Coordinates of C-alpha atoms and ligand atoms in Angstrom, one line a residue:
X1 CA 90.1 34.4 213.1
X2 CA 90.2 31.3 211.0
X3 CA 91.9 28.2 212.3
X4 CA 94.6 26.0 210.8
X5 CA 95.8 22.7 211.9
X6 CA 98.1 20.5 210.1
X7 CA 99.7 17.1 210.6
X8 CA 102.7 15.1 209.4
X9 CA 103.8 11.7 211.0
X10 CA 102.9 8.2 211.6
X11 CA 99.4 8.4 212.7
X12 CA 96.4 8.7 210.7
X13 CA 96.0 12.5 210.1
X14 CA 92.2 12.8 209.8
X15 CA 91.1 12.4 213.5
X16 CA 93.8 14.8 214.5
X17 CA 92.6 17.4 212.1
X18 CA 89.2 16.9 213.0
X19 CA 89.8 17.2 216.7
X20 CA 92.1 20.3 216.1
X21 CA 89.5 22.0 214.2
X22 CA 86.9 21.3 216.9
X23 CA 89.4 23.0 219.4
X24 CA 90.1 25.9 216.8
X25 CA 86.2 26.7 216.0
X26 CA 86.2 29.4 218.3
X27 CA 88.4 31.3 215.9
X28 CA 86.0 31.1 213.0
X29 CA 82.9 28.8 212.3
X30 CA 81.3 29.5 208.9
X31 CA 82.9 26.8 206.9
X32 CA 85.6 24.0 207.3
X33 CA 87.7 22.0 205.2
X34 CA 90.5 19.5 205.1
X35 CA 93.1 18.1 202.6
X36 CA 94.7 14.9 203.1
X37 CA 97.6 13.1 201.2
X38 CA 96.3 9.7 200.4
X39 CA 97.6 8.6 197.2
X40 CA 97.0 12.2 195.8
X41 CA 95.5 14.9 197.6
X42 CA 91.8 14.7 198.7
X43 CA 89.7 17.8 199.6
X44 CA 86.5 17.8 201.7
X45 CA 85.0 21.1 202.5
X46 CA 81.8 22.6 203.1
X47 CA 79.8 25.7 204.5
X48 CA 78.9 25.3 208.1
X49 CA 80.6 24.0 211.1
X50 CA 83.3 21.2 211.7
X51 CA 80.3 18.7 212.5
X52 CA 79.1 19.4 208.8
X53 CA 82.6 18.4 207.6
X54 CA 82.5 15.3 209.5
X55 CA 79.0 14.3 208.0
X56 CA 80.5 14.9 204.4
X57 CA 83.6 13.0 205.1
X58 CA 81.6 10.1 206.8
X59 CA 81.7 7.7 204.0
X60 CA 85.0 8.6 202.4
X61 CA 88.3 7.1 202.7
X62 CA 90.0 9.4 204.9
X63 CA 93.3 7.8 205.4
X64 CA 96.7 9.2 204.9
X65 CA 99.2 10.7 207.4
X66 CA 99.9 14.2 206.1
X67 CA 97.1 16.7 206.0
X68 CA 95.7 20.1 206.8
X69 CA 92.5 21.6 208.0
X70 CA 90.9 24.9 208.3
X71 CA 87.9 26.6 210.0
X72 CA 86.9 29.8 208.4
X73 CA 85.9 33.3 209.4
X74 CA 84.9 34.8 206.2
X75 CA 86.8 38.0 205.0
X76 CA 86.7 37.7 201.2
X77 CA 83.9 36.0 199.8
X78 CA 80.6 34.9 201.6
X79 CA 80.4 31.7 203.5
X80 CA 79.9 29.0 200.9
X81 CA 81.4 25.5 199.8
X82 CA 83.3 27.1 197.3
X83 CA 84.9 29.7 199.6
X84 CA 85.8 27.2 202.2
X85 CA 89.5 26.3 202.6
X86 CA 91.5 24.5 201.4
X87 CA 91.9 26.2 198.0
X88 CA 93.4 24.5 195.0
X89 CA 95.5 26.0 192.5
X90 CA 94.1 26.0 188.8
X91 CA 96.2 22.9 187.8
X92 CA 95.8 21.1 191.1
X93 CA 99.6 21.3 192.1
X94 CA 98.9 23.1 195.4
X95 CA 96.3 23.2 198.1
X96 CA 96.5 26.3 200.6
X97 CA 94.7 27.0 203.8
X98 CA 95.2 30.5 205.1
X99 CA 94.5 33.0 207.8
X100 CA 94.9 36.7 207.1
X101 CA 94.1 39.0 204.0
X102 CA 96.1 39.2 201.0
X103 CA 95.7 43.2 200.3
X104 CA 97.0 43.3 196.9
X105 CA 95.0 40.3 195.8
X106 CA 92.9 42.2 192.9
X107 CA 96.1 43.3 191.2
X108 CA 97.4 39.8 191.6
X109 CA 94.4 38.1 190.3
X110 CA 94.3 40.3 187.3
X111 CA 97.9 39.5 186.4
X112 CA 97.4 35.7 186.9
X113 CA 94.0 36.1 184.9
X114 CA 96.0 37.6 182.1
X115 CA 98.3 34.7 182.2
X116 CA 95.3 32.3 181.6
X117 CA 94.5 31.4 185.3
X118 CA 90.8 30.7 185.9
X119 CA 89.3 31.5 189.4
X120 CA 86.5 29.4 190.8
X121 CA 86.2 31.3 194.3
X122 CA 85.8 34.8 195.5
X123 CA 88.7 34.6 197.8
X124 CA 92.1 36.1 198.4
X125 CA 93.6 32.6 199.2
X126 CA 92.9 31.2 195.8
X127 CA 95.1 33.9 194.3
X128 CA 97.8 32.7 196.6
X129 CA 97.6 29.1 195.4
X130 CA 97.6 30.2 191.8
X131 CA 100.7 32.6 192.3
X132 CA 102.8 29.8 194.0
X133 CA 101.8 27.4 191.2
X134 CA 102.6 30.0 188.8
X135 CA 106.1 30.6 190.0
X136 CA 106.6 27.0 190.4
X137 CA 105.8 26.3 186.9
X138 CA 107.4 29.1 185.3
X139 CA 110.6 29.0 187.3
X140 CA 110.8 25.3 187.5
X141 CA 111.8 25.5 191.2
X142 CA 110.7 23.4 194.2
X143 CA 107.6 24.0 196.4
X144 CA 109.5 25.7 198.9
X145 CA 111.3 28.2 196.8
X146 CA 108.1 28.8 194.7
X147 CA 106.3 29.6 198.0
X148 CA 109.2 31.9 199.2
X149 CA 109.4 33.7 195.9
X150 CA 105.5 34.1 195.6
X151 CA 105.2 35.6 199.0
X152 CA 107.8 38.4 198.4
X153 CA 105.2 39.7 196.1
X154 CA 102.4 39.5 198.6
X155 CA 101.1 42.6 200.5
X156 CA 99.1 41.7 203.6
X157 CA 99.0 39.1 206.3
X158 CA 99.0 35.3 206.4
X159 CA 99.4 32.1 208.4
X160 CA 99.7 29.5 205.4
X161 CA 100.0 25.7 205.3
X162 CA 100.5 24.4 201.8
X163 CA 100.5 20.8 200.3
X164 CA 102.2 20.3 197.0
X165 CA 100.9 17.2 195.1
X166 CA 104.2 16.6 193.7
X167 CA 106.0 16.8 196.8
X168 CA 104.2 14.1 199.1
X169 CA 105.1 13.7 202.8
X170 CA 105.7 17.3 203.4
X171 CA 104.0 20.5 204.8
X172 CA 105.2 23.9 203.9
X173 CA 104.1 26.7 206.3
X174 CA 104.6 30.5 206.3
X175 CA 103.6 33.4 208.6
X176 CA 103.4 36.9 208.4
X177 CA 101.0 38.6 210.9
X178 CA 98.7 35.7 211.6
X179 CA 100.1 33.3 214.3
X180 CA 101.3 29.7 213.6
X181 CA 102.8 27.3 216.2
X182 CA 104.7 24.1 215.4
X183 CA 104.3 21.2 217.7
X184 CA 107.1 18.7 217.9
X185 CA 106.6 15.3 218.6
X186 CA 108.4 11.8 218.2
X187 CA 108.5 11.4 214.4
X188 CA 105.7 13.7 213.8
X189 CA 105.1 17.2 213.7
X190 CA 101.7 19.4 214.3
X191 CA 100.9 22.8 213.0
X192 CA 98.2 25.3 214.1
X193 CA 97.1 28.8 214.6
X194 CA 97.4 28.3 218.4
X195 CA 98.5 25.6 220.7
X196 CA 94.8 24.1 221.4
X197 CA 95.0 21.4 219.0
X198 CA 98.7 20.5 219.8
X199 CA 98.6 20.2 223.7
X200 CA 97.3 16.8 223.8
X201 CA 100.4 15.3 221.8
X202 CA 103.3 17.5 222.8
X203 CA 104.5 20.2 225.0
X204 CA 107.4 21.3 222.7
X205 CA 106.5 24.2 220.4
X206 CA 108.0 26.6 217.9
X207 CA 106.5 29.8 217.5
X208 CA 107.1 30.9 213.9
X209 CA 108.1 34.6 213.3
X210 CA 107.0 37.0 210.7
X211 CA 108.4 36.2 207.2
X212 CA 109.5 32.7 208.1
X213 CA 108.9 29.6 205.9
X214 CA 109.1 26.1 207.4
X215 CA 109.3 22.7 205.5
X216 CA 108.3 20.0 207.7
X217 CA 108.3 16.1 207.3
X218 CA 107.9 13.5 209.7
X219 CA 111.4 13.7 210.6
X220 CA 112.6 17.1 210.0
X221 CA 111.8 20.8 210.5
X222 CA 113.5 23.5 208.3
X223 CA 113.1 26.8 209.1
X224 CA 114.3 29.9 206.9
X225 CA 113.0 33.4 206.3
X226 CA 111.6 34.5 203.0
X227 CA 115.0 35.5 201.7
X228 CA 116.7 32.0 202.4
X229 CA 118.5 32.8 205.6
X230 CA 118.3 29.7 207.7
X231 CA 116.8 30.0 211.4
X232 CA 117.4 28.0 214.4
X233 CA 113.9 27.0 215.7
X234 CA 113.4 28.4 219.3
X235 CA 111.6 25.4 221.2
X236 CA 109.8 26.3 224.2
X237 CA 107.8 24.2 226.4
X238 CA 104.1 25.1 227.0
X239 CA 102.2 24.7 230.2
X240 CA 98.6 24.1 229.0
X241 CA 96.8 21.2 230.0
X242 CA 94.0 19.3 228.2
X243 CA 91.5 19.5 231.1
X244 CA 91.5 23.3 230.7
X245 CA 89.9 23.0 227.3
X246 CA 86.8 20.9 228.3
X247 CA 83.4 22.3 229.1
X248 CA 82.9 20.1 232.3
X249 CA 79.4 20.1 233.4
X250 CA 78.6 23.6 232.0
X251 CA 76.4 24.0 229.2
X252 CA 78.6 26.6 227.5
X253 CA 82.4 27.7 227.7
X254 CA 81.0 31.2 228.5
X255 CA 79.4 29.9 231.7
X256 CA 82.2 28.0 232.7
X257 CA 84.5 30.9 232.2
X258 CA 82.2 33.4 234.2
X259 CA 82.1 30.8 237.2
X260 CA 85.8 30.2 237.1
X261 CA 86.5 34.0 238.0
X262 CA 87.0 33.5 241.9
X263 CA 89.9 31.2 240.7
X264 CA 91.2 33.0 237.6
X265 CA 91.6 36.3 239.6
X266 CA 93.4 34.3 242.3
X267 CA 95.7 32.7 239.6
X268 CA 96.3 36.3 238.5
X269 CA 97.7 37.5 241.8
X270 CA 99.0 34.1 243.0
X271 CA 102.8 34.3 243.8
X272 CA 102.7 38.3 243.1
X273 CA 101.6 39.2 246.5
X274 CA 103.7 38.8 249.6
X275 CA 102.1 36.5 252.1
X276 CA 101.9 39.3 254.8
X277 CA 100.1 41.4 252.0
X278 CA 102.6 44.2 252.1
X279 CA 104.1 44.1 248.7
X280 CA 103.3 43.3 245.0
X281 CA 106.0 41.6 243.1
X282 CA 105.6 41.6 239.2
X283 CA 108.5 39.6 237.8
X284 CA 107.7 40.4 234.2
X285 CA 108.2 44.0 234.6
X286 CA 111.1 44.0 237.5
X287 CA 113.9 45.0 234.9
X288 CA 112.1 47.8 233.5
X289 CA 111.0 49.3 236.8
X290 CA 113.1 52.2 236.9
X291 CA 111.9 53.2 233.5
X292 CA 108.4 52.9 234.9
X293 CA 108.8 54.8 238.0
X294 CA 110.3 57.5 235.7
X295 CA 107.7 57.5 233.1
X296 CA 105.8 60.8 232.6
X297 CA 102.6 59.2 230.9
X298 CA 101.0 56.1 230.2
X299 CA 99.3 55.3 226.7
X300 CA 97.1 52.1 226.8
X301 CA 96.3 50.6 223.5
X302 CA 93.6 47.7 223.3
X303 CA 90.4 46.8 221.5
X304 CA 87.1 45.5 222.6
X305 CA 86.8 44.1 226.0
X306 CA 90.4 44.8 226.5
X307 CA 89.9 48.4 225.8
X308 CA 87.2 48.4 228.6
X309 CA 89.8 46.9 231.0
X310 CA 92.4 49.8 229.7
X311 CA 89.7 52.4 230.5
X312 CA 89.4 51.0 234.3
X313 CA 93.3 51.1 234.2
X314 CA 93.1 55.0 233.5
X315 CA 91.3 55.2 236.6
X316 CA 93.5 53.2 238.7
X317 CA 96.8 54.6 237.5
X318 CA 95.6 58.2 237.7
X319 CA 94.2 57.7 241.2
X320 CA 96.8 55.6 242.9
X321 CA 100.1 56.1 240.8
X322 CA 99.3 59.7 240.0
X323 CA 100.3 59.2 236.5
X324 CA 98.5 60.8 233.5
X325 CA 96.9 58.0 231.3
X326 CA 95.5 58.0 227.7
X327 CA 93.5 55.1 226.6
X328 CA 93.4 54.3 223.0
X329 CA 91.6 52.1 220.4
X330 CA 94.5 50.3 218.8
X331 CA 92.6 50.4 215.5
X332 CA 92.7 54.3 215.6
X333 CA 96.1 54.8 217.2
X334 CA 97.8 53.0 214.6
X335 CA 96.8 55.1 211.7
X336 CA 97.5 58.4 213.5
X337 CA 100.9 59.9 213.9
X338 CA 100.7 59.8 217.5
X339 CA 103.5 61.6 219.6
X340 CA 105.1 59.2 221.7
X341 CA 108.7 59.6 223.2
X342 CA 111.0 57.7 225.7
X343 CA 109.2 59.0 228.7
X344 CA 106.1 57.3 227.9
X345 CA 104.9 54.0 228.9
X346 CA 102.9 52.2 226.3
X347 CA 100.8 49.3 227.5
X348 CA 99.2 46.8 225.1
X349 CA 96.5 44.7 226.5
X350 CA 95.2 41.6 224.7
X351 CA 93.9 38.5 225.8
X352 CA 95.0 36.6 222.7
X353 CA 97.9 38.7 222.3
X354 CA 97.4 38.5 218.5
X355 CA 94.8 41.1 217.9
X356 CA 96.2 42.7 214.7
X357 CA 95.4 46.3 215.5
X358 CA 97.0 46.0 219.0
X359 CA 100.1 44.3 217.3
X360 CA 100.2 47.0 214.8
X361 CA 100.0 49.8 217.3
X362 CA 103.0 48.5 219.4
X363 CA 105.0 48.2 216.4
X364 CA 104.1 51.7 215.3
X365 CA 105.9 53.0 218.6
X366 CA 108.8 50.9 218.7
X367 CA 111.2 53.4 217.2
X368 CA 109.8 55.9 219.7
X369 CA 112.0 54.7 222.5
X370 CA 109.1 54.3 224.8
X371 CA 108.8 51.4 227.0
X372 CA 106.5 49.1 225.8
X373 CA 104.6 46.5 228.1
X374 CA 102.2 43.7 227.3
X375 CA 99.2 42.4 229.5
X376 CA 98.5 39.1 227.6
X377 CA 96.6 35.9 228.5
X378 CA 98.1 33.7 226.0
X379 CA 101.8 32.7 226.8
X380 CA 104.1 33.1 223.7
X381 CA 101.6 35.1 221.8
X382 CA 102.9 37.8 219.3
X383 CA 102.1 40.7 221.6
X384 CA 104.0 39.1 224.5
X385 CA 106.9 38.4 222.4
X386 CA 107.0 41.6 220.7
X387 CA 107.0 44.0 224.0
X388 CA 110.1 44.9 226.1
X389 CA 108.4 43.4 229.0
X390 CA 105.0 42.4 230.5
X391 CA 102.6 40.5 232.9
X392 CA 100.7 37.6 231.9
X393 CA 97.0 37.4 233.4
X394 CA 97.1 33.6 233.9
X395 CA 93.4 33.4 233.7
X396 CA 93.5 30.3 231.8
X397 CA 92.4 29.5 228.3
X398 CA 89.3 31.5 227.3
X399 CA 87.2 29.7 224.6
X400 CA 84.0 31.5 224.7
X401 CA 83.8 34.3 222.3
X402 CA 82.5 36.8 224.7
X403 CA 85.4 37.6 226.9
X404 CA 84.8 37.2 230.7
X405 CA 87.5 36.1 233.0
X406 CA 90.2 37.6 230.8
X407 CA 88.5 40.9 231.5
X408 CA 88.8 40.5 235.3
X409 CA 92.2 39.4 235.1
X410 CA 93.2 42.1 233.1
X411 CA 91.8 44.4 235.8
X412 CA 93.7 42.6 238.5
X413 CA 96.8 43.0 236.8
X414 CA 96.4 46.8 236.1
X415 CA 95.3 47.2 239.7
X416 CA 98.5 45.5 241.0
X417 CA 100.6 47.6 238.6
X418 CA 98.9 50.7 239.6
X419 CA 99.3 49.9 243.3
X420 CA 103.0 48.9 242.9
X421 CA 103.7 52.1 240.9
X422 CA 101.9 54.2 243.4
X423 CA 104.2 52.8 246.0
X424 CA 107.3 53.1 244.1
X425 CA 106.4 56.8 243.2
X426 CA 105.3 57.4 246.7
X427 CA 102.0 58.4 245.6
X428 CA 100.5 56.0 248.2
X429 CA 101.5 55.8 251.9
X430 CA 102.8 52.6 253.1
X431 CA 99.3 52.1 254.9
X432 CA 97.1 52.7 251.8
X433 CA 99.4 50.4 250.0
X434 CA 98.8 47.6 252.3
X435 CA 95.0 48.4 252.5
X436 CA 94.7 48.2 248.7
X437 CA 96.8 44.8 248.6
X438 CA 94.5 43.3 251.5
X439 CA 91.4 44.3 249.7
X440 CA 92.7 42.8 246.4
X441 CA 92.9 39.4 248.2
X442 CA 89.5 39.5 249.5
X443 CA 88.1 39.7 245.9
X444 CA 87.9 36.1 245.0
X445 CA 85.6 35.4 247.9
X446 CA 83.4 38.3 247.0
X447 CA 83.2 37.0 243.4
X448 CA 82.1 33.7 244.6
X449 CA 79.4 35.2 246.6
X450 CA 78.0 37.0 243.6
X451 CA 78.0 34.1 241.3
X452 CA 76.1 32.0 244.0
X453 CA 73.1 34.6 243.4
X454 CA 72.9 33.6 239.7
X455 CA 69.2 32.5 240.2
X456 CA 68.0 36.0 240.7
X457 CA 69.9 37.3 237.8
X458 CA 68.4 34.6 235.7
X459 CA 64.8 35.4 236.7
X460 CA 65.7 39.3 235.6
X461 CA 67.0 37.9 232.3
X462 CA 63.7 36.2 231.7
X463 CA 61.8 39.5 232.1
X464 CA 64.0 41.3 229.7
X465 CA 64.8 38.6 227.1
X466 CA 62.5 40.2 224.4
X467 CA 63.7 43.7 224.6
X468 CA 65.2 45.4 221.5
X469 CA 67.3 48.1 223.1
X470 CA 69.0 48.5 226.4
X471 CA 71.0 51.1 228.1
X472 CA 73.8 50.6 230.6
X473 CA 75.1 53.4 232.8
X474 CA 77.8 53.8 235.4
X475 CA 80.0 56.6 236.7
X476 CA 83.5 56.9 237.6
X477 CA 85.6 53.6 237.8
X478 CA 82.3 51.6 236.7
X479 CA 81.7 53.7 233.4
X480 CA 83.9 51.2 231.7
X481 CA 82.0 48.4 233.2
X482 CA 78.7 49.9 231.8
X483 CA 80.5 49.8 228.3
X484 CA 81.3 46.3 229.0
X485 CA 78.0 45.0 230.4
X486 CA 76.6 46.7 227.0
X487 CA 79.0 44.8 224.8
X488 CA 78.2 41.5 226.5
X489 CA 74.5 41.9 225.9
X490 CA 75.1 42.7 222.4
X491 CA 77.5 40.4 221.1
X492 CA 75.7 37.3 222.2
X493 CA 72.0 38.2 222.4
X494 CA 72.0 40.6 219.3
X495 CA 70.1 43.1 221.4
X496 CA 71.0 46.7 220.8
X497 CA 72.8 47.9 223.9
X498 CA 74.7 51.2 224.6
X499 CA 76.9 51.9 227.6
X500 CA 76.9 55.5 228.9
X501 CA 78.6 57.6 231.7
X502 CA 75.3 57.9 233.7
X503 CA 75.6 61.8 233.6
X504 CA 75.8 61.8 229.7
X505 CA 72.5 60.3 229.6
X506 CA 70.8 63.6 229.5
X507 CA 72.8 64.9 226.5
X508 CA 70.9 62.9 224.3
X509 CA 70.2 59.1 225.2
X510 CA 67.5 60.4 227.6
X511 CA 65.2 60.9 224.6
X512 CA 65.2 56.9 224.0
X513 CA 63.8 56.2 227.5
X514 CA 60.2 55.2 227.7
X515 CA 58.5 52.3 229.4
X516 CA 59.9 49.9 226.9
X517 CA 63.5 50.7 227.9
X518 CA 65.4 48.8 230.5
X519 CA 68.2 50.9 231.8
X520 CA 70.9 48.8 233.8
X521 CA 72.6 51.1 236.5
X522 CA 75.6 50.6 238.4
X523 CA 74.7 52.2 241.8
X524 CA 77.1 51.1 244.4
X525 CA 77.9 53.0 247.4
X526 CA 80.9 55.0 246.1
X527 CA 81.6 58.6 246.1
X528 CA 79.4 59.1 243.0
X529 CA 76.3 57.1 244.5
X530 CA 74.1 60.3 245.1
X531 CA 74.7 61.4 241.8
X532 CA 73.8 58.0 240.3
X533 CA 70.7 58.1 242.2
X534 CA 69.8 61.5 240.4
X535 CA 70.4 59.8 237.0
X536 CA 68.1 56.8 238.1
X537 CA 65.4 59.5 239.2
X538 CA 65.6 60.9 235.7
X539 CA 65.0 57.4 234.0
X540 CA 62.1 56.8 236.3
X541 CA 60.5 59.9 235.6
X542 CA 60.4 58.9 232.3
X543 CA 58.9 55.6 232.9
X544 CA 62.0 53.8 232.0
X545 CA 62.7 50.2 233.8
X546 CA 65.7 50.3 236.3
X547 CA 67.7 47.4 237.1
X548 CA 70.2 48.5 239.8
X549 CA 73.5 46.8 240.8
X550 CA 73.8 48.1 244.4
X551 CA 76.0 47.4 247.6
X552 CA 74.5 44.9 250.0
X553 CA 72.7 46.7 252.7
X554 CA 71.6 49.6 250.9
X555 CA 67.9 49.6 251.2
X556 CA 66.9 52.8 249.7
X557 CA 67.7 51.7 246.4
X558 CA 64.8 49.4 246.6
X559 CA 62.3 52.3 246.6
X560 CA 63.7 53.6 243.2
X561 CA 64.7 50.6 241.1
X562 CA 62.5 48.1 239.5
X563 CA 65.0 45.2 240.3
X564 CA 68.1 45.3 242.6
X565 CA 71.0 43.0 242.3
X566 CA 73.3 43.1 245.6
X567 CA 77.0 43.0 245.5
X568 CA 79.0 42.8 248.5
X569 CA 80.9 46.0 249.7
X570 CA 84.6 46.3 248.4
X571 CA 87.1 48.9 247.9
X572 CA 86.1 51.2 245.2
X573 CA 89.3 50.5 243.3
X574 CA 88.2 47.1 242.8
X575 CA 84.6 47.5 242.4
X576 CA 84.6 46.6 238.6
X577 CA 85.9 43.2 239.3
X578 CA 82.5 42.7 241.2
X579 CA 80.1 45.0 239.1
X580 CA 80.7 43.4 235.9
X581 CA 79.7 39.8 237.2
X582 CA 75.8 40.6 237.0
X583 CA 76.1 41.8 233.6
X584 CA 78.0 38.8 232.5
X585 CA 75.4 36.4 233.8
X586 CA 72.6 38.4 232.6
X587 CA 74.0 38.6 229.1
X588 CA 74.5 35.0 229.3
X589 CA 71.0 34.0 230.3
X590 CA 69.3 36.5 228.0
X591 CA 71.2 35.0 225.0
X592 CA 70.5 31.3 226.2
X593 CA 66.6 32.2 226.4
X594 CA 66.6 33.9 223.0
X595 CA 68.3 30.6 221.5
X596 CA 71.6 32.3 220.7
X597 CA 74.8 30.3 220.2
X598 CA 76.6 31.7 223.1
X599 CA 79.9 30.5 222.6
X600 CA 80.1 31.2 218.8
X601 CA 77.8 34.4 218.2
X602 CA 77.1 35.2 214.6
X603 CA 79.9 37.1 212.6
X604 CA 82.6 37.2 215.5
X605 CA 85.7 35.2 216.1
X606 CA 87.6 35.0 219.1
X607 CA 90.9 36.3 217.9
X608 CA 90.8 39.2 215.5
X609 CA 94.0 38.7 213.5
X610 CA 93.0 40.6 210.7
X611 CA 92.2 44.5 210.5
Ligands
M6R1 O1 92.4 39.3 222.2 P1 92.2 40.6 222.7 O2 91.9 40.9 224.0 O3 93.1 41.5 221.8 O4 90.7 40.8 221.9 C1 90.0 42.1 221.8 C2 88.8 42.1 221.3 O5 88.6 41.5 220.1 C3 87.8 41.0 222.2 O6 87.8 41.5 223.5 C4 86.4 41.2 221.9 O7 85.7 42.5 222.0 C5 85.4 40.1 222.6 N1 84.5 39.6 221.7 C6 84.6 40.9 223.5 O8 84.0 39.8 224.4

């Protein structure tokens, strides 16, 4: 949600900033801008994408070795040239790029207007620029102190980079609630919302903590908190490689990521399953294992696709570890007064590890004494750092805004956790445990088989690309997959789609069914198969079109459904890992055929770091 990149060092900043913005564009893409120190501060910004910014700056002198850039996902103020970042303070002393929301900006703006400040944009960020400038002028302090003093008055979230016209050669950065990473090079520093723009230059990074302010020159990094306490930078080494952020031969990141899933699921369990398939080893939760075994209840908090994975987790933990589970939308949970105590296990699931609501949900339960675990994909992310323990999904960087491989890796982690806890709590026999592990290791080959059948799914996509509504049905452990299928279709193709437990259809949605309504049904051969067949009959009786995902070898389903997509047989516990693949491919091809921007769907951003 908004991407920030900044540079100070010996090199020309402009190409580093542009490349960095391109790598961050998945976080927001409605406007872009840069500010460069080049005998004074020069700003280039416009509505549109980074390529529009490049066109704008093409004939300009874009020299200078200090600068910052921003790619925006609009919150306050519609996408426009004026509302694009960086924002300038009224007297031009400060330029600011910002990710987050200043909640008390209306109040601060009024106060500044009474003091003679004039505003030229609709953004909360301009308020911040003027607030810092006001403190700087009135209190005659340096830019760093002005920033710290101003920020003590701010309510809300920010990842900020600031340039002060009167203090060339330095960047000031501050973080509260919105991530910022500092990259350390030789006589140079980088700053970004995540590590993507940095990994090409260095693997040494510092993740800023909330309420920290950094002053950075080409030779120094000084870190303190808002209240002037000096902090020692905690330097980490990151393991990301530049190849992992390339589309390769794929037309879109989403397609590449769909096709990576045989590997990404393998990467998720690699080194965590004993060679003889008799044991699961999750190093990240080893220290808290006694508390997990004793836990009385699991509460899983998440948003979006991660919430769907959590629902699959509910089935897995209840069935195989015999532990009661509650799955919560993090955004709702954080504003309730939930009853949580030391016997609870709270699990936060988040691909990015930065989702504001999920982060707030775990902060809410910190005092309860519950054990808090994270299941995150991004190493070093806020959620992974703020939980007691956790398991990384190791899915590799996910760039497509529509989450695909993160989902299957999250389910893989949940399955491993559920089986392991089932074993430790003696809810599973040794033999059942062994079978489940063996079945999990078979999944990547089955994923590859399904993905090889992409052409048939593309043909089905061509038949339904013009529909305006769609229904996705599933039962049992596949109900969350129906929700996820509907989310995939709606978020990238803008077709209205709903996911339902198949049996719920007759309590309302059945009224929607006529000959124009495609109904995408998960009808694999499991214990609820016969029930799903009845639900399919109900659709067909009302002339709906049925597109079924069914287990290979089931010939009867061809008599019922209009189209059948076969998937190989697998253990029911792991069926979500296979059943989602046709819906991911279907959504992708429908969106491409409709001319939609698959990797950057309208109004969305990859990482939702604001509420
Ligand atoms: O990074 P997170 O897993 O916390 O993100 C949660 C949701 O924002 C995310 O899954 C979103 O729903 C995706 N666009 C779905 O494809």
